XYZ file of C-alpha atoms in Angstrom:
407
model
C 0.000 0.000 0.000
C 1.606 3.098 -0.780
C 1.915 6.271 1.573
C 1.610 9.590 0.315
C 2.437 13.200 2.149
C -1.480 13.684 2.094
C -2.186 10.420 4.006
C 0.151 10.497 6.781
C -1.553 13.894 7.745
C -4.468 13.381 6.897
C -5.642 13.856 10.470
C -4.422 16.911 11.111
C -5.276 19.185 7.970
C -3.391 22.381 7.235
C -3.723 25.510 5.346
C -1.787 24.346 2.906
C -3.038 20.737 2.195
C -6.896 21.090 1.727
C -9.212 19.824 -0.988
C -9.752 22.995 -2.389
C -5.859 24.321 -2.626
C -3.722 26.587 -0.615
C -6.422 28.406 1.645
C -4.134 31.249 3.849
C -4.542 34.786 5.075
C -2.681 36.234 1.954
C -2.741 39.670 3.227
C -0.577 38.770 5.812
C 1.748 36.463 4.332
C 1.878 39.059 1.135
C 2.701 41.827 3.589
C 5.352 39.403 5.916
C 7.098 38.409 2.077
C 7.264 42.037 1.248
C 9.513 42.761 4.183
C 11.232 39.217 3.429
C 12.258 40.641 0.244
C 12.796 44.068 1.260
C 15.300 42.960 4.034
C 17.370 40.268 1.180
C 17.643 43.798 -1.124
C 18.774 45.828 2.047
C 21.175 43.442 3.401
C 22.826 43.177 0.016
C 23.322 46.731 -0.180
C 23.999 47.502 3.390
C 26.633 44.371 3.435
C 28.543 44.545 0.643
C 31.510 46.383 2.060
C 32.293 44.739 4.614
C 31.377 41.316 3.065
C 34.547 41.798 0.509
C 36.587 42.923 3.152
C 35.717 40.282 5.591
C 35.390 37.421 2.839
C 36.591 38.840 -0.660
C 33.030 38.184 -2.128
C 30.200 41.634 -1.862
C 27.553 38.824 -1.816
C 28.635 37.063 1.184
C 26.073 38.594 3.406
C 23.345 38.156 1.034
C 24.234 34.500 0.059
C 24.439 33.555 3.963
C 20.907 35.337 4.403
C 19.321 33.752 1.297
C 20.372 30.606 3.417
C 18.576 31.366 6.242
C 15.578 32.580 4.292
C 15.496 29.354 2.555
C 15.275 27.678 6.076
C 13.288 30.171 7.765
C 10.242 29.477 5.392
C 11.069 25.780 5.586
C 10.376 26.382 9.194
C 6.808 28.750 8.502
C 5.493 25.656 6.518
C 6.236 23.058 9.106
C 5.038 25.260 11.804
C 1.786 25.586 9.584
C 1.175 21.858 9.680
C 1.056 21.749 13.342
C -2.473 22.094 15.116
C -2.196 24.698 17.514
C -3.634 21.927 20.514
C -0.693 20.558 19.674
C 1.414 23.752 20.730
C -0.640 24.096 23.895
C -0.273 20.362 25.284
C 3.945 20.924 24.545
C 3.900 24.669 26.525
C 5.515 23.125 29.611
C 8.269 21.459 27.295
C 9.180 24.206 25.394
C 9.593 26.596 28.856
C 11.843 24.003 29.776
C 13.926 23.564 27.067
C 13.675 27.409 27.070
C 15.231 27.408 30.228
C 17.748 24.706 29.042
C 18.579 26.792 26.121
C 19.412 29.908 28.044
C 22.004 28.293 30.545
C 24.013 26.237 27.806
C 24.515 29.905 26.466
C 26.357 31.065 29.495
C 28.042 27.883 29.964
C 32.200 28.780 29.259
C 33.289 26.089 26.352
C 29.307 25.917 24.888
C 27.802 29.985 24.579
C 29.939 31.787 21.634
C 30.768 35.311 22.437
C 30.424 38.144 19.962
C 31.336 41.686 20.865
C 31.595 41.367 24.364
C 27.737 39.237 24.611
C 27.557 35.525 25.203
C 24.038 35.561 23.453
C 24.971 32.215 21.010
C 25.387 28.749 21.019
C 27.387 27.994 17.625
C 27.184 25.029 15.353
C 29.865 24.887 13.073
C 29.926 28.093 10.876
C 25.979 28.917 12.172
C 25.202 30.897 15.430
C 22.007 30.121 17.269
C 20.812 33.011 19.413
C 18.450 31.089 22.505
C 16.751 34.528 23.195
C 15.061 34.655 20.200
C 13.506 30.643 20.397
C 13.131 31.204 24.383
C 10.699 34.414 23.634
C 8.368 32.721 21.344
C 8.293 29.768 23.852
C 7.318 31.963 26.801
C 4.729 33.270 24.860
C 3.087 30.133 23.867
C 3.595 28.707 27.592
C 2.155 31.826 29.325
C -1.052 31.616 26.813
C -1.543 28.373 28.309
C -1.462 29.771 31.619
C -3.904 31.971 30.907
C -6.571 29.539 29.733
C -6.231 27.208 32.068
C -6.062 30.143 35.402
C -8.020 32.454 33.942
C -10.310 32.905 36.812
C -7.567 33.436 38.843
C -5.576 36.085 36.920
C -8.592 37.796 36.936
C -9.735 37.654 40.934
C -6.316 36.644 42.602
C -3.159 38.319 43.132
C -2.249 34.522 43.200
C -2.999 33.887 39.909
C -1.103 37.402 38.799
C 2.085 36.336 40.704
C 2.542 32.608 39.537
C 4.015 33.802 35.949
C 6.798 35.824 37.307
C 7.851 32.694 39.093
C 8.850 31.711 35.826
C 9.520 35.022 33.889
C 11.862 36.523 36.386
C 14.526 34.059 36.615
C 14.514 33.683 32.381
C 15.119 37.510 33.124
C 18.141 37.009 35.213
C 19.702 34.528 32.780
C 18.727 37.005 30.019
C 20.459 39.723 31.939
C 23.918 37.621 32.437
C 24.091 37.395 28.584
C 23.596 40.134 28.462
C 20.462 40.878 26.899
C 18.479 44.117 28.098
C 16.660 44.293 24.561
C 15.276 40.592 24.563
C 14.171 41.027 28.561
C 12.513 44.060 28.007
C 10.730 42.824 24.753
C 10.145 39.830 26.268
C 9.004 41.036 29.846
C 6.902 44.063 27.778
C 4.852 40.670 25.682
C 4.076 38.898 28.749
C 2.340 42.144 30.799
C 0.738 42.821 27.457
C -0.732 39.265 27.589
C -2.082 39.348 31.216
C -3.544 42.725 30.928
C -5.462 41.132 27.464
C -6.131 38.097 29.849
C -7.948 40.487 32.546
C -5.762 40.902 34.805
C -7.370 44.204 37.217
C -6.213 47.904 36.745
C -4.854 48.080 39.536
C -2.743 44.867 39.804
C -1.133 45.868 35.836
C -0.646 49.476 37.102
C 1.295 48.187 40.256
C 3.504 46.027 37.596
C 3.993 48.722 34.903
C 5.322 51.058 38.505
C 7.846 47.792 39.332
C 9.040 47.389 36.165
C 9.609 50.860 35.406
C 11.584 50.658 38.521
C 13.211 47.698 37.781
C 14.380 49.085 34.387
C 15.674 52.626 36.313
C 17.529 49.793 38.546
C 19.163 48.030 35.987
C 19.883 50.661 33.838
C 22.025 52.622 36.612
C 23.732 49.179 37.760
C 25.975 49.082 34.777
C 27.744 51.978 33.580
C 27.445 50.908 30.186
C 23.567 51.387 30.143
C 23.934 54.880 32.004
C 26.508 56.100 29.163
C 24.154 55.011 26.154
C 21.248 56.548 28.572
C 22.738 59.850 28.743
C 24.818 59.670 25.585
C 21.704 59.363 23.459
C 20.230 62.717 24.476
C 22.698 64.604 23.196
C 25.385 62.540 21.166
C 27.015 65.032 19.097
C 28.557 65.888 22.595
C 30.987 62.459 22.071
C 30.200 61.950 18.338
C 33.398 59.785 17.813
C 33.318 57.695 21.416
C 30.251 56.681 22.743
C 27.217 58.301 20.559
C 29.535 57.823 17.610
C 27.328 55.110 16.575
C 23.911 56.910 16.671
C 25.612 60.443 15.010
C 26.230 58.090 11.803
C 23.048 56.688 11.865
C 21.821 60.277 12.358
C 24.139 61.306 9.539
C 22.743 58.560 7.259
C 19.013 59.745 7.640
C 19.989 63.300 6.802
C 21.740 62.306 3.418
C 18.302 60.178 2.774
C 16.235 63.703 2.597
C 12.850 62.853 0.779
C 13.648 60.599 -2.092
C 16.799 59.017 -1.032
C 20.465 58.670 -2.458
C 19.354 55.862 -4.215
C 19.500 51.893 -3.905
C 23.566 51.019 -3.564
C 24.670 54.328 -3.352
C 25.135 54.391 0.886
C 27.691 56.097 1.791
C 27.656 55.311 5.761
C 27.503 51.681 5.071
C 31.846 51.734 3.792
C 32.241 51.458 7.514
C 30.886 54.537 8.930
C 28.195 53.321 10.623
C 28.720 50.101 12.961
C 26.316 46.952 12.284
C 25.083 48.432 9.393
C 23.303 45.125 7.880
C 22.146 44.334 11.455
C 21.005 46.370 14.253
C 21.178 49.130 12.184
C 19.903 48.473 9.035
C 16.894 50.610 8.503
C 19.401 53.831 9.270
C 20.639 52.349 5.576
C 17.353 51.742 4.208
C 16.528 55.514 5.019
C 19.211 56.994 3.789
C 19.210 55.029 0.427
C 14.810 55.181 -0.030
C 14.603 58.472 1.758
C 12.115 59.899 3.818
C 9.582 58.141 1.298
C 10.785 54.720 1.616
C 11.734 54.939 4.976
C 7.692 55.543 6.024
C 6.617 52.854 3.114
C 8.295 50.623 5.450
C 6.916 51.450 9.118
C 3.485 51.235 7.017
C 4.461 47.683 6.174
C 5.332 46.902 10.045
C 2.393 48.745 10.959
C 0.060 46.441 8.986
C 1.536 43.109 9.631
C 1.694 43.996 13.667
C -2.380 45.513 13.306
C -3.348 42.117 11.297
C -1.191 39.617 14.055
C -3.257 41.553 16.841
C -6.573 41.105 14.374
C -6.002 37.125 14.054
C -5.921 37.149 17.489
C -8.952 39.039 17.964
C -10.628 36.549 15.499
C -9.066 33.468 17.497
C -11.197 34.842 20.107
C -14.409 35.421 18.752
C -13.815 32.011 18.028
C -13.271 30.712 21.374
C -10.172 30.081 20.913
C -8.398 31.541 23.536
C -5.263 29.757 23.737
C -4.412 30.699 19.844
C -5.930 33.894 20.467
C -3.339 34.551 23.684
C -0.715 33.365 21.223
C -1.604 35.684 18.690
C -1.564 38.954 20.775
C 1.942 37.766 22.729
C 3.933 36.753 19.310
C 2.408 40.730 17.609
C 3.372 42.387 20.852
C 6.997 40.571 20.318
C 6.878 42.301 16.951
C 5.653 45.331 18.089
C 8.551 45.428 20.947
C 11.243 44.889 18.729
C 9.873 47.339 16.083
C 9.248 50.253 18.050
C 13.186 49.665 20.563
C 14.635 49.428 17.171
C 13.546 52.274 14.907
C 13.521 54.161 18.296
C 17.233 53.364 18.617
C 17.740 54.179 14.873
C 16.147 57.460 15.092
C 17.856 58.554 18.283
C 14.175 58.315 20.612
C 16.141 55.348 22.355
C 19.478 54.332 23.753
C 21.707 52.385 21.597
C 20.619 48.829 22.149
C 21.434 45.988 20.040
C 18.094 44.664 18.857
C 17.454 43.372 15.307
C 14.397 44.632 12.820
C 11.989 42.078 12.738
C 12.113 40.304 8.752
C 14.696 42.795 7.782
C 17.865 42.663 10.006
C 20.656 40.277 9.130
C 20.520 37.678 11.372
C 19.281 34.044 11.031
C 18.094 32.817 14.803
C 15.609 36.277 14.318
C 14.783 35.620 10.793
C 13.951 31.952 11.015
C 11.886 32.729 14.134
C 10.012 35.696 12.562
C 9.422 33.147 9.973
C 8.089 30.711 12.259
C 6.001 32.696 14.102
C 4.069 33.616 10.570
C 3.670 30.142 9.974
C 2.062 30.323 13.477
C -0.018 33.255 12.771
C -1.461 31.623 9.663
C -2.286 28.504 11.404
C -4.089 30.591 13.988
C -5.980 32.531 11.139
C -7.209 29.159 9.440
C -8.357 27.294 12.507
C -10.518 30.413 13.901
C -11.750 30.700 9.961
C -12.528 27.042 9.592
C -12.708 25.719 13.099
C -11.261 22.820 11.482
C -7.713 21.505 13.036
C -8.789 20.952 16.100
C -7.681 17.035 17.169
C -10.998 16.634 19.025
C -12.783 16.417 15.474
C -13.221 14.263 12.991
C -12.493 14.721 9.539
C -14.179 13.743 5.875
C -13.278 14.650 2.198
C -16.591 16.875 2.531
C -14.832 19.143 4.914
C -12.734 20.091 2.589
C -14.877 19.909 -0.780
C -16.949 23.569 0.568
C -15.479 26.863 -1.439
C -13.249 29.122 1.612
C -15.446 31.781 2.274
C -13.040 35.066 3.721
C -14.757 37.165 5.174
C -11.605 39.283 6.363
């Protein structure tokens, strides 16, 4: 008897094996592969300097990111095929190996360091960065929190307490990377998620006050932190030591003006500006696209975070709450690293080494990003279809109907 891709899952149909064809949210996966595309063009501009100094080859970069972009929607189809019951049973698993994942990286002989962070694990000529796979997994685990305590986030400060047990000391081994980006994006997702899960005014507002607090703590523990803090208000006042970094970046927009110098033609990317490909890469984008390009993009990041936070409102008109929880937490992830980056870029933040969601060079954040659409999608499809859930059965009549969208 012979086996065929369709019959081994035939239990667990996707949005992307169905009777009727490929059935997805296409505005958001045409808006996620419009940044996918845009970030391949920007990295091969923004890269190609110090990719033939580094390597000899101007396409280095682009050829290494191509890579991961191959793998990273490898990873947004497989994560597609998964029902998201399936995610929820595994939450406890995937906090552990979260956990797991985030001391091998301090561990001396296993965590890679790269300017002056031990925030990788390598494998051979690939770096894996734990942050970025431990932030999605907290996520996923503190949406199952939320369903099954939902009561008592809402009437308890119990209930409200229990996730820091967990989030807190992820923080601390965050922090020993360090990572202050990824803890406060991280830390920022989860009190987004229990305010959406009810937790009181009054029990957020005494959290937003401790965190704020926390932050002013940490901030003013290591000097480093206090000279970006103070640097960044004003740092044409050490433009070639410490705010050297955001006066290029500054320098870059201001050659952009409205139109741009034009795709290629960067001048702060021949080793002006630091991380230009990476942290730093929309500073390039700007000054290449302009003023006009530059806002094409935050409208592009502006609609994919607005339709993540609208699948999750659909999850949960569709009683899905779990998948809806998951929703919010992985657009508020977005929506963190969006706003510290461009922030940072612009000058409205300290220097903080944070990558652009689907645009920075990086492959742990692009295969993740990439992941976390494949999520998204699968979220979209089950609250469409309220098919994919294991508790039902499934005929070829299910999938013989024409997909009505109605989004």
């Amino acid at each position: 008897m012979s086996l065929n891709l369709r019959n081994i899952i035939k239990p667990y149909p996707s949005p992307i094996i169905t009777g009727r064809g490929i059935d997805l949210d296409f505005p958001m996966l045409a808006g996620c592969l419009a940044l996918l595309g845009l970030g391949l063009v920007m990295i091969t501009s923004a890269s190609s300097e110090v990719a033939a100094v580094q390597s000899g080859n101007t396409l280095y970069m682009m050829i290494r990111h191509l890579v991961y972009l191959v793998i990273g929607l490898g990873a947004c189809i497989v994560t597609m095929m998964i029902p998201i019951a399936t995610w929820q049973r595994l939450g406890w698993l995937m906090l552990i190996g979260a956990f797991g994942l985030l001391v091998m990286v301090i561990v001396p002989g296993i965590g890679r360091e790269v300017n002056g962070s031990m925030r990788w694990i390598g494998f051979g000529a690939f770096n894996v960065q734990p942050s970025e796979i431990a932030k999605v997994f907290v996520v996923i685990y503190l949406a199952g929190y939320l369903v099954r305590r939902q009561k008592e986030v809402r009437e308890s400060w119990m209930g409200f307490f229990k996730p820091f047990i967990v989030l807190l000391p992820m923080a601390g081994l965050l922090l020993m990377e360090p990572d202050f980006g990824a803890t406060v994006v991280m830390m920022g997702a989860a009190a987004a998620m229990l305010f959406l899960g009810g937790v009181g005014l009054f029990r957020f507002t005494l959290m937003v006050v401790l965190a704020v607090a926390a932050v002013t703590i940490l901030v003013q523990a290591q000097p480093y932190r206090m000279a970006r803090l103070i640097t960044f208000t004003d740092p044409w006042s050490d433009q070639f030591g410490s705010g050297y970094q955001l006066t290029q970046a500054l320098i870059a927009f201001g050659r952009g003006e409205w139109l741009g110098v034009g795709l290629g033609n960067s001048v702060q990317k021949q080793f002006y500006l630091p991380e230009a490909h990476t942290d730093f890469v929309f500073s390039v984008l700007a000054e290449e696209l302009g003023v006009v390009g530059s806002l094409c993009t935050v409208a592009l990041f502006v609609f994919v975070c607005v339709r993540a936070m609208y699948i999750g409102l659909w999850a949960e008109k569709a009683k899905q709450f779990f998948a809806a929880y998951v929703a919010y937490g992985l657009a508020f992830l977005w929506i963190g690293q969006f706003l510290i980056n461009i922030g940072v870029n612009v000058g409205l933040l300290p220097t903080k080494g944070l990558t652009l969601p689907f645009l920075s060079y990086g492959g742990s954040s692009l295969v993740i990003c990439c992941a976390c659409l494949g999520l998204l999608l699968r979220i979209e499809w089950e609250s469409r279809t309220h098919l994919g859930s294991e508790e039902m059965e499934f005929s070829e009549s299910d999938f013989a109907e024409e997909p009505t969208h109605g989004r």
